[in-house]
């Protein structure tokens, strides 16, 4: 028993490795799962690269059932006159900024007016390359992953993405309850494990699992995910890793300010020796999908030659994402109109080749992460931080209990007289940093999973990095973070983005923290930035020190959330 004030807490059993722990567990029997809003990556820890699939599921509707289809891209909002004026003002602001820049040869940059580019694109006609294929026959009631793209949009299927903006996709429509989301996750994950990795589900008791979770997490969601892995899927052991920590292991960097640019969220966290500092965690509601929508808007302003493009058609969305990845850059030496071509290959139609002229929109769209008014095309956004979280009846002696009993002990000592009690109540409460010594949530506000920092406002990428580092607990750590900035995620594959960010930060870093080298790493060890986090978790699971992190089925069944608080490799 552990005494605390006048209370006693039943202690968790000390960790004692069983006989199976003394020898290294084979890496080909450890499954690493990294779920995202658009894609999921699953693979063995011994694999060079994970299996990558669309993180979605299509279910055939019952006759007369409700229609529900999640979009493959953050949906654009109605373009009111006010919104169009705002978008245009922001576009011009970025364009004027680019015109003040110089090329590497010292010459001033110039831009081609959108009207001139539009005149070319209006004259551009499609060229038929060959006859297309018919839509594949879909006879299953449930379709998983990339195969969802093969479903004719006219067929009666509902489409669900279990994650949105980096968290559970919970809503009030059909399939939006927590149980529906967990059911979708079970179906998608089990299908990929069984059919892509070739592991029968009945064998999973012999396997272990590492699950990557967001830096800004909800404890209740972690509880559901642990039960999903150990009870429903039936893994023998598992543990959870925060994405930013996985990124540092994947990059082979001990400490870094990790910037994870995903499809629908950008998360920032300062990691030191495998621990993400809670106060530094930020999450912005924008990512590559929102930038794609900004690019689409500018393409259509310049008479995009593929006139039937529709954000509600999954194959059209994938096409625009490919144009974003292939055409967009932040290379100031590229000026004037550029001719590009692309294919539109939809089942049930001929394959058409289009010629498109592009200008500065290929630079302006990725820079929307620094000029966030352009991202209002997908609605208002916010920046979120980790807040104190509500208690769970399964874990009665958590941080909330410590905080409350600590206050009662300080301010309501039964032996003190009234004046002493009044003085105790009047004393300032311990600051956030002092409070952290007893491992409790440190940010302001009452219990609530994740809160918005400034409702209606969203931080630009450089401002968010500066704010995250400024929240570090000491000066030395701030200096260390400014010299090690690691950018990962699928939204970072834009040539020159890291140099633009480096120049923006160099102008804003406080003089005290200026280092000889401001290093921004985007492709450490030549790993695809989208797989760095997955790779890091795979590396981490094979370390000798990971032996103490594994939680098995019997421990989870017996102790539930309490064992996660004691064993998790992050401050609970």
XYZ file of C-alpha atoms in Angstrom:
572
model
C 0.000 0.000 0.000
C 1.154 3.547 -0.763
C 0.048 6.228 1.669
C -0.983 9.667 0.374
C -2.334 12.079 3.004
C -5.120 10.258 4.769
C -5.744 7.980 1.776
C -4.198 4.667 0.752
C -3.662 3.565 -2.810
C -3.390 -0.062 -3.821
C -0.094 -0.205 -5.696
C 0.314 -1.920 -9.033
C 2.516 -5.025 -9.025
C 6.153 -4.379 -9.830
C 7.106 -5.387 -13.366
C 8.558 -8.876 -13.404
C 9.611 -10.210 -16.790
C 8.339 -13.702 -17.507
C 10.556 -16.424 -18.959
C 9.614 -15.436 -22.510
C 11.025 -11.924 -21.963
C 14.602 -12.936 -21.305
C 15.223 -13.699 -24.956
C 14.656 -11.158 -27.731
C 11.234 -11.537 -29.344
C 11.565 -12.102 -33.130
C 10.882 -8.903 -35.087
C 8.928 -10.770 -37.784
C 6.271 -11.507 -35.163
C 5.809 -7.863 -34.139
C 3.115 -5.978 -36.107
C 3.392 -2.158 -36.244
C 0.167 -0.228 -36.991
C 0.140 3.476 -37.901
C -3.447 4.675 -38.568
C -3.996 8.003 -40.334
C -6.882 10.091 -41.617
C -6.295 9.057 -45.253
C -3.885 6.091 -45.214
C -3.001 3.311 -42.811
C 0.422 1.675 -42.676
C 0.710 -1.857 -41.288
C 3.707 -4.168 -41.431
C 6.029 -6.479 -39.525
C 8.823 -4.769 -37.588
C 11.250 -6.711 -39.816
C 9.779 -5.250 -43.046
C 11.628 -2.561 -44.967
C 8.353 -0.740 -45.716
C 4.799 -1.229 -44.410
C 1.703 -2.099 -46.424
C -0.023 1.214 -47.253
C -3.777 1.276 -47.872
C -6.558 3.861 -47.888
C -7.869 3.881 -44.308
C -11.484 3.477 -45.349
C -14.293 0.963 -45.624
C -17.315 0.764 -47.930
C -20.446 -1.044 -46.735
C -23.395 -1.908 -48.960
C -26.520 -0.027 -47.892
C -29.630 -1.915 -46.943
C -32.631 -1.181 -49.139
C -33.973 2.204 -48.031
C -31.028 2.763 -45.680
C -29.543 6.191 -45.032
C -26.883 7.462 -47.431
C -23.541 8.465 -45.908
C -20.230 9.019 -47.680
C -17.126 10.471 -46.096
C -15.179 12.637 -48.504
C -11.690 11.589 -49.666
C -10.550 15.179 -49.091
C -11.575 17.820 -46.503
C -14.768 19.175 -48.138
C -14.771 22.765 -49.379
C -17.308 25.176 -47.896
C -19.799 27.213 -49.984
C -17.900 29.971 -51.807
C -19.685 33.113 -50.648
C -18.686 36.509 -51.993
C -16.896 37.293 -48.707
C -14.949 34.008 -48.774
C -13.840 34.492 -52.399
C -12.641 38.026 -51.550
C -10.666 36.673 -48.582
C -9.103 33.868 -50.621
C -8.199 36.248 -53.445
C -6.654 38.751 -51.014
C -4.518 36.022 -49.461
C -3.485 34.690 -52.901
C -2.373 38.184 -53.949
C -0.474 38.636 -50.678
C 1.540 35.437 -51.320
C 2.030 36.412 -54.971
C 3.406 39.854 -53.994
C 5.727 38.227 -51.442
C 7.071 35.912 -54.170
C 7.679 38.866 -56.490
C 9.932 40.476 -53.862
C 12.096 37.327 -53.841
C 15.102 36.814 -56.097
C 16.245 33.762 -58.038
C 19.575 32.037 -57.329
C 21.188 34.052 -60.160
C 20.132 37.319 -58.516
C 17.347 38.143 -60.984
C 13.950 39.255 -59.679
C 11.107 36.734 -59.886
C 8.198 37.434 -62.187
C 4.716 35.963 -62.301
C 2.415 35.237 -65.231
C -1.107 36.700 -64.800
C -3.764 33.996 -64.205
C -5.785 35.459 -67.115
C -2.974 34.603 -69.558
C -2.734 31.045 -68.216
C -6.544 30.704 -68.334
C -6.543 31.741 -72.024
C -4.165 28.831 -72.822
C -6.122 26.310 -70.717
C -9.433 27.232 -72.383
C -7.929 26.263 -75.754
C -6.539 22.967 -74.340
C -8.618 19.999 -75.510
C -8.382 16.416 -74.232
C -6.583 13.848 -76.361
C -7.949 10.288 -76.292
C -5.124 7.890 -75.427
C -7.028 4.578 -75.446
C -10.304 2.939 -74.512
C -10.899 2.689 -70.796
C -11.770 -0.391 -68.775
C -15.288 -1.023 -67.465
C -15.979 -0.686 -63.728
C -14.891 -3.887 -61.912
C -17.707 -6.120 -60.694
C -18.149 -5.589 -56.942
C -20.143 -8.335 -55.263
C -18.967 -8.033 -51.640
C -21.048 -6.336 -48.964
C -17.847 -4.850 -47.458
C -14.896 -3.395 -49.402
C -11.634 -2.362 -47.713
C -8.787 0.053 -48.502
C -7.659 0.892 -52.050
C -10.364 -1.366 -53.532
C -12.948 1.266 -52.525
C -11.735 3.260 -55.553
C -13.017 0.447 -57.799
C -16.626 0.933 -56.677
C -18.854 2.665 -59.232
C -20.134 5.846 -57.497
C -23.649 4.884 -58.664
C -23.637 1.693 -56.539
C -25.392 1.791 -53.108
C -22.358 1.826 -50.813
C -21.695 4.006 -47.768
C -18.056 5.034 -47.306
C -16.492 5.602 -43.887
C -13.068 6.851 -42.813
C -12.619 5.940 -39.097
C -10.155 8.822 -38.535
C -10.678 12.520 -39.313
C -8.259 15.369 -38.517
C -6.003 12.840 -36.751
C -8.662 11.577 -34.315
C -11.724 9.301 -34.240
C -14.297 10.344 -36.839
C -17.294 10.632 -34.510
C -20.430 12.336 -35.882
C -24.215 12.178 -35.616
C -24.886 10.482 -38.971
C -25.057 6.744 -39.707
C -21.807 4.979 -38.721
C -20.607 7.884 -36.582
C -20.861 6.362 -33.089
C -17.770 5.234 -31.155
C -18.836 1.583 -31.492
C -19.237 1.971 -35.277
C -15.776 3.546 -35.557
C -14.201 0.704 -33.530
C -16.069 -1.877 -35.620
C -14.711 -0.239 -38.814
C -11.169 -0.232 -37.371
C -11.443 -3.928 -36.481
C -12.675 -4.825 -39.973
C -10.032 -2.761 -41.824
C -7.071 -3.805 -39.658
C -7.991 -7.499 -39.510
C -8.540 -7.606 -43.280
C -5.090 -6.090 -44.026
C -3.371 -8.377 -41.495
C -5.067 -11.452 -42.919
C -4.973 -10.755 -46.669
C -1.988 -8.402 -47.135
C 0.375 -9.741 -44.450
C -0.879 -13.323 -44.750
C -1.390 -13.876 -41.010
C -4.519 -15.813 -39.941
C -6.326 -13.966 -37.121
C -6.296 -17.104 -34.972
C -2.462 -16.863 -34.956
C -2.369 -13.319 -33.524
C -2.050 -14.617 -29.952
C 1.543 -15.513 -30.964
C 2.165 -11.974 -32.276
C 2.783 -8.644 -30.602
C 1.538 -5.257 -31.732
C 2.816 -1.687 -31.514
C 0.178 0.989 -32.172
C 1.106 4.584 -32.998
C -1.170 7.139 -31.348
C -1.486 10.938 -31.742
C 0.562 13.176 -29.435
C -2.693 14.859 -28.421
C -4.655 11.823 -27.324
C -7.871 11.077 -25.494
C -7.411 8.534 -22.682
C -10.839 7.025 -23.317
C -9.885 6.410 -26.958
C -6.637 4.722 -25.878
C -8.651 2.411 -23.631
C -10.877 1.415 -26.569
C -7.844 0.849 -28.815
C -6.074 -1.346 -26.247
C -9.202 -3.497 -25.900
C -9.487 -3.663 -29.690
C -5.898 -4.973 -29.986
C -5.811 -7.370 -27.023
C -9.423 -8.569 -26.740
C -10.995 -8.242 -30.198
C -8.041 -8.834 -32.528
C -6.404 -11.103 -29.938
C -2.736 -10.004 -29.969
C -0.668 -11.619 -27.210
C 1.039 -8.366 -26.136
C 0.984 -4.733 -27.219
C 2.115 -1.225 -26.310
C 1.398 2.320 -27.538
C 3.874 4.870 -28.934
C 3.247 8.560 -29.605
C 3.828 9.583 -33.224
C 6.439 12.243 -32.431
C 8.485 9.758 -30.390
C 8.276 7.245 -33.252
C 9.553 9.973 -35.606
C 12.713 10.585 -33.555
C 13.477 6.851 -33.414
C 12.888 6.557 -37.168
C 15.223 9.471 -37.865
C 17.844 8.271 -35.381
C 17.729 11.633 -33.555
C 17.749 11.728 -29.746
C 15.917 15.050 -29.383
C 13.996 17.186 -31.873
C 11.071 19.492 -32.429
C 8.934 17.102 -34.507
C 6.604 18.610 -37.122
C 4.229 15.966 -38.510
C 2.355 17.230 -41.592
C -0.384 14.721 -42.318
C -3.314 14.763 -44.685
C -5.737 16.585 -42.375
C -3.682 17.715 -39.399
C -0.287 19.172 -38.576
C 1.046 18.134 -35.161
C 4.066 19.625 -33.399
C 5.806 18.327 -30.287
C 9.218 18.738 -28.672
C 10.743 15.333 -27.907
C 13.711 14.827 -25.592
C 15.215 11.365 -25.106
C 12.026 9.542 -26.076
C 9.622 11.736 -24.073
C 7.216 14.214 -25.675
C 6.890 17.320 -23.468
C 3.178 17.710 -22.824
C 3.124 21.516 -22.767
C 4.753 21.708 -26.227
C 2.121 19.657 -28.056
C 0.029 21.516 -30.642
C -2.300 20.270 -33.368
C -3.593 22.408 -36.224
C -6.639 21.373 -38.267
C -4.936 21.523 -41.645
C -2.767 19.284 -43.797
C -2.026 18.233 -47.362
C -5.738 17.662 -48.104
C -6.584 21.296 -47.341
C -3.639 22.488 -49.463
C -4.987 20.296 -52.322
C -8.320 22.095 -52.097
C -6.534 25.480 -52.328
C -4.644 24.187 -55.386
C -7.898 22.964 -56.957
C -9.517 26.390 -56.430
C -6.586 28.160 -58.134
C -6.515 25.630 -61.004
C -10.211 26.233 -61.647
C -9.625 30.012 -61.556
C -7.205 29.420 -64.441
C -9.726 27.352 -66.483
C -8.661 23.827 -65.451
C -9.096 21.843 -68.698
C -10.633 18.765 -67.008
C -13.987 20.482 -66.528
C -15.813 17.519 -64.952
C -13.520 17.378 -61.887
C -15.646 16.806 -58.777
C -14.435 16.639 -55.176
C -17.162 14.076 -54.416
C -15.725 11.553 -56.923
C -12.947 9.564 -55.161
C -10.876 9.038 -58.339
C -10.989 12.782 -59.099
C -9.688 13.497 -55.596
C -6.810 11.015 -56.012
C -5.997 12.709 -59.347
C -5.777 16.150 -57.679
C -3.591 14.704 -54.913
C -1.229 13.304 -57.549
C -1.067 16.714 -59.280
C -0.256 18.282 -55.895
C 2.587 15.819 -55.254
C 3.972 15.977 -58.813
C 3.595 19.664 -59.683
C 3.864 21.622 -56.414
C 7.201 22.951 -55.141
C 8.801 25.946 -53.421
C 11.565 26.586 -55.954
C 12.006 30.313 -56.558
C 14.008 29.659 -59.747
C 10.876 28.344 -61.485
C 9.127 31.374 -63.003
C 6.528 31.931 -65.673
C 4.116 29.459 -67.253
C 4.995 25.750 -67.292
C 3.260 23.171 -69.462
C 2.283 19.936 -67.718
C 0.241 16.949 -68.796
C -1.848 14.384 -66.916
C -4.106 11.426 -67.633
C -7.721 10.995 -66.531
C -8.365 7.263 -66.353
C -11.797 6.470 -64.931
C -13.429 3.053 -65.438
C -16.372 3.194 -67.805
C -14.832 6.015 -69.872
C -12.004 6.560 -72.359
C -8.534 7.510 -71.066
C -7.933 11.208 -71.783
C -4.657 13.117 -71.783
C -4.874 16.799 -70.814
C -2.278 19.527 -71.289
C -2.338 22.139 -68.543
C -0.438 25.388 -68.155
C 0.451 26.275 -64.574
C 1.981 29.355 -62.980
C 2.740 30.353 -59.421
C -0.265 28.455 -58.033
C 2.093 25.464 -57.698
C 4.167 27.519 -55.223
C 1.310 29.501 -53.668
C -0.707 26.430 -52.586
C 2.014 24.825 -50.373
C 2.764 28.275 -48.921
C -0.838 28.351 -47.632
C 0.571 26.578 -44.547
C 2.294 29.907 -43.783
C -0.612 32.108 -44.983
C -3.502 30.173 -43.487
C -6.336 32.426 -44.742
C -6.071 30.496 -48.019
C -7.041 27.321 -46.121
C -10.435 28.836 -45.216
C -11.605 27.120 -48.395
C -12.219 24.047 -46.185
C -13.841 26.012 -43.362
C -12.668 27.592 -40.121
C -9.830 25.871 -38.251
C -8.375 25.881 -34.757
C -5.163 25.018 -32.935
C -5.537 22.425 -30.175
C -3.540 21.647 -27.032
C -3.665 18.790 -24.506
C -5.976 19.628 -21.629
C -6.531 17.939 -18.291
C -8.560 14.817 -18.966
C -11.566 13.476 -17.087
C -11.108 10.581 -14.696
C -12.115 7.053 -15.559
C -13.838 4.835 -12.990
C -11.432 2.018 -13.963
C -8.498 4.119 -12.762
C -9.690 5.829 -9.551
C -6.220 6.830 -8.312
C -5.083 8.780 -11.351
C -3.629 12.286 -11.617
C -7.019 13.898 -11.010
C -7.209 12.075 -7.674
C -3.699 13.228 -6.741
C -4.551 16.795 -7.667
C -7.776 16.899 -5.677
C -6.439 15.128 -2.593
C -3.312 17.280 -2.759
C -5.441 20.433 -2.678
C -7.611 19.120 0.131
C -4.558 18.335 2.176
C -3.103 21.810 1.571
C -6.223 23.880 2.111
C -8.452 21.867 4.410
C -6.231 20.540 7.185
C -8.780 19.648 9.919
C -6.301 20.678 12.656
C -5.935 24.244 11.300
C -8.069 27.057 12.619
C -10.237 29.216 10.341
C -7.624 31.947 9.788
C -4.974 29.373 8.831
C -7.413 27.742 6.388
C -8.191 31.152 4.852
C -4.457 31.883 4.448
C -3.892 28.488 2.828
C -6.758 29.087 0.413
C -5.379 32.546 -0.449
C -1.901 31.267 -1.313
C -1.155 31.021 -5.051
C -1.561 27.526 -6.478
C 1.570 25.762 -7.753
C 2.511 26.724 -11.304
C 2.164 24.273 -14.184
C 5.841 23.368 -14.103
C 5.855 22.752 -10.341
C 2.745 20.617 -10.682
C 4.457 18.344 -13.195
C 6.580 16.727 -10.482
C 3.646 14.530 -9.476
C 2.931 13.511 -13.060
C -0.367 15.267 -13.568
C -1.761 17.090 -16.568
C -0.288 20.549 -16.472
C -2.366 22.836 -18.645
C -5.093 25.205 -17.542
C -8.801 24.498 -17.571
C -11.014 21.784 -16.223
C -11.150 18.190 -17.408
C -11.744 17.743 -21.146
C -9.758 15.705 -23.650
C -8.358 18.225 -26.148
C -9.137 21.930 -26.217
C -8.754 24.669 -28.811
C -6.055 27.212 -28.026
C -7.744 30.110 -29.810
C -11.162 29.292 -31.321
C -11.536 30.476 -34.907
C -7.815 31.152 -35.290
C -5.188 28.795 -36.609
C -1.436 29.131 -36.302
C 0.767 29.225 -39.386
C 3.434 26.514 -39.557
C 6.368 28.743 -38.513
C 4.363 30.463 -35.738
C 3.267 27.080 -34.357
C 6.863 25.793 -34.233
C 7.986 28.944 -32.407
C 5.117 28.646 -29.932
C 5.746 24.934 -29.319
C 9.460 25.505 -28.600
C 8.628 28.523 -26.435
C 6.552 26.183 -24.225
C 9.652 24.074 -23.419
C 10.359 24.013 -19.667
C 13.944 25.408 -19.769
C 16.318 27.531 -21.838
C 18.747 24.729 -22.674
C 15.968 22.594 -24.141
C 14.707 25.523 -26.233
C 18.190 26.006 -27.683
C 18.424 22.282 -28.454
C 15.024 22.273 -30.195
C 15.866 25.264 -32.414
C 18.911 23.395 -33.721
C 16.980 20.130 -34.424
C 13.716 20.446 -36.326
C 12.438 17.225 -37.886
C 9.640 17.323 -40.476
C 7.789 14.083 -41.234
C 4.461 13.017 -42.730
C 2.943 12.569 -46.167
C 2.258 16.305 -46.576
C 5.926 17.279 -46.584
C 6.918 15.909 -50.001
C 7.253 19.391 -51.494
C 10.666 20.303 -52.869
C 12.043 23.436 -51.181
C 9.466 23.631 -48.374
C 12.145 23.000 -45.725
C 14.337 25.873 -47.048
C 11.412 28.314 -46.991
C 10.605 27.264 -43.415
C 14.271 27.555 -42.441
C 14.466 31.119 -43.763
C 11.215 32.118 -42.024
C 12.371 30.696 -38.694
C 15.869 32.212 -38.964
C 14.274 35.682 -39.043
C 12.087 35.018 -35.973
C 14.209 32.960 -33.558
C 14.976 35.032 -30.420
C 18.623 36.154 -30.404
C 19.295 34.241 -27.148
C 18.580 30.914 -28.854
C 20.299 31.501 -32.186
C 22.625 28.602 -32.906
C 25.367 28.225 -35.455
C 23.224 25.799 -37.391
C 19.449 25.766 -37.739
C 18.948 22.295 -39.150
C 15.672 21.131 -40.654
C 15.631 17.416 -41.472
C 12.992 16.102 -43.901
C 14.279 12.755 -45.252
C 16.511 11.217 -42.582
C 18.426 8.117 -43.722
C 16.646 8.484 -47.114
C 13.397 7.154 -45.573
C 10.115 8.277 -47.122
C 8.970 11.030 -44.686
C 5.499 9.446 -44.636
C 6.981 6.205 -43.233
C 9.495 7.686 -40.737
C 7.057 7.395 -37.824
C 6.156 3.777 -38.677
C 9.840 2.863 -39.054
C 10.659 4.432 -35.680
C 8.039 2.336 -33.882
C 9.427 -0.780 -35.604
C 12.940 0.067 -34.390
C 11.674 0.859 -30.886
C 9.798 -2.451 -30.576
C 13.038 -4.403 -31.145
C 15.095 -2.584 -28.498
C 16.067 -4.432 -25.352
C 14.586 -1.631 -23.241
C 11.152 -2.227 -24.853
C 10.827 -5.456 -22.832
C 9.304 -3.503 -19.917
C 6.652 -1.833 -22.092
C 4.686 -4.846 -23.314
C 1.216 -5.362 -21.818
C -0.297 -8.834 -22.188
C -3.907 -9.952 -22.345
C -4.182 -11.159 -18.734
C -2.684 -7.893 -17.380
C -5.141 -5.843 -19.431
C -8.099 -8.000 -18.364
C -7.082 -7.724 -14.711
C -5.961 -4.097 -14.357
C -7.372 -2.286 -17.414
C -6.487 1.389 -17.666
C -4.306 1.287 -14.531
C -1.689 -0.930 -16.196
C -1.567 1.487 -19.148
C -0.885 4.419 -16.811
C 1.929 2.474 -15.119
C 3.485 0.947 -18.240
C 2.926 3.533 -21.029
C 6.157 5.050 -22.416
C 4.735 8.579 -22.014
C 3.536 10.718 -19.103
C -0.045 9.645 -18.507
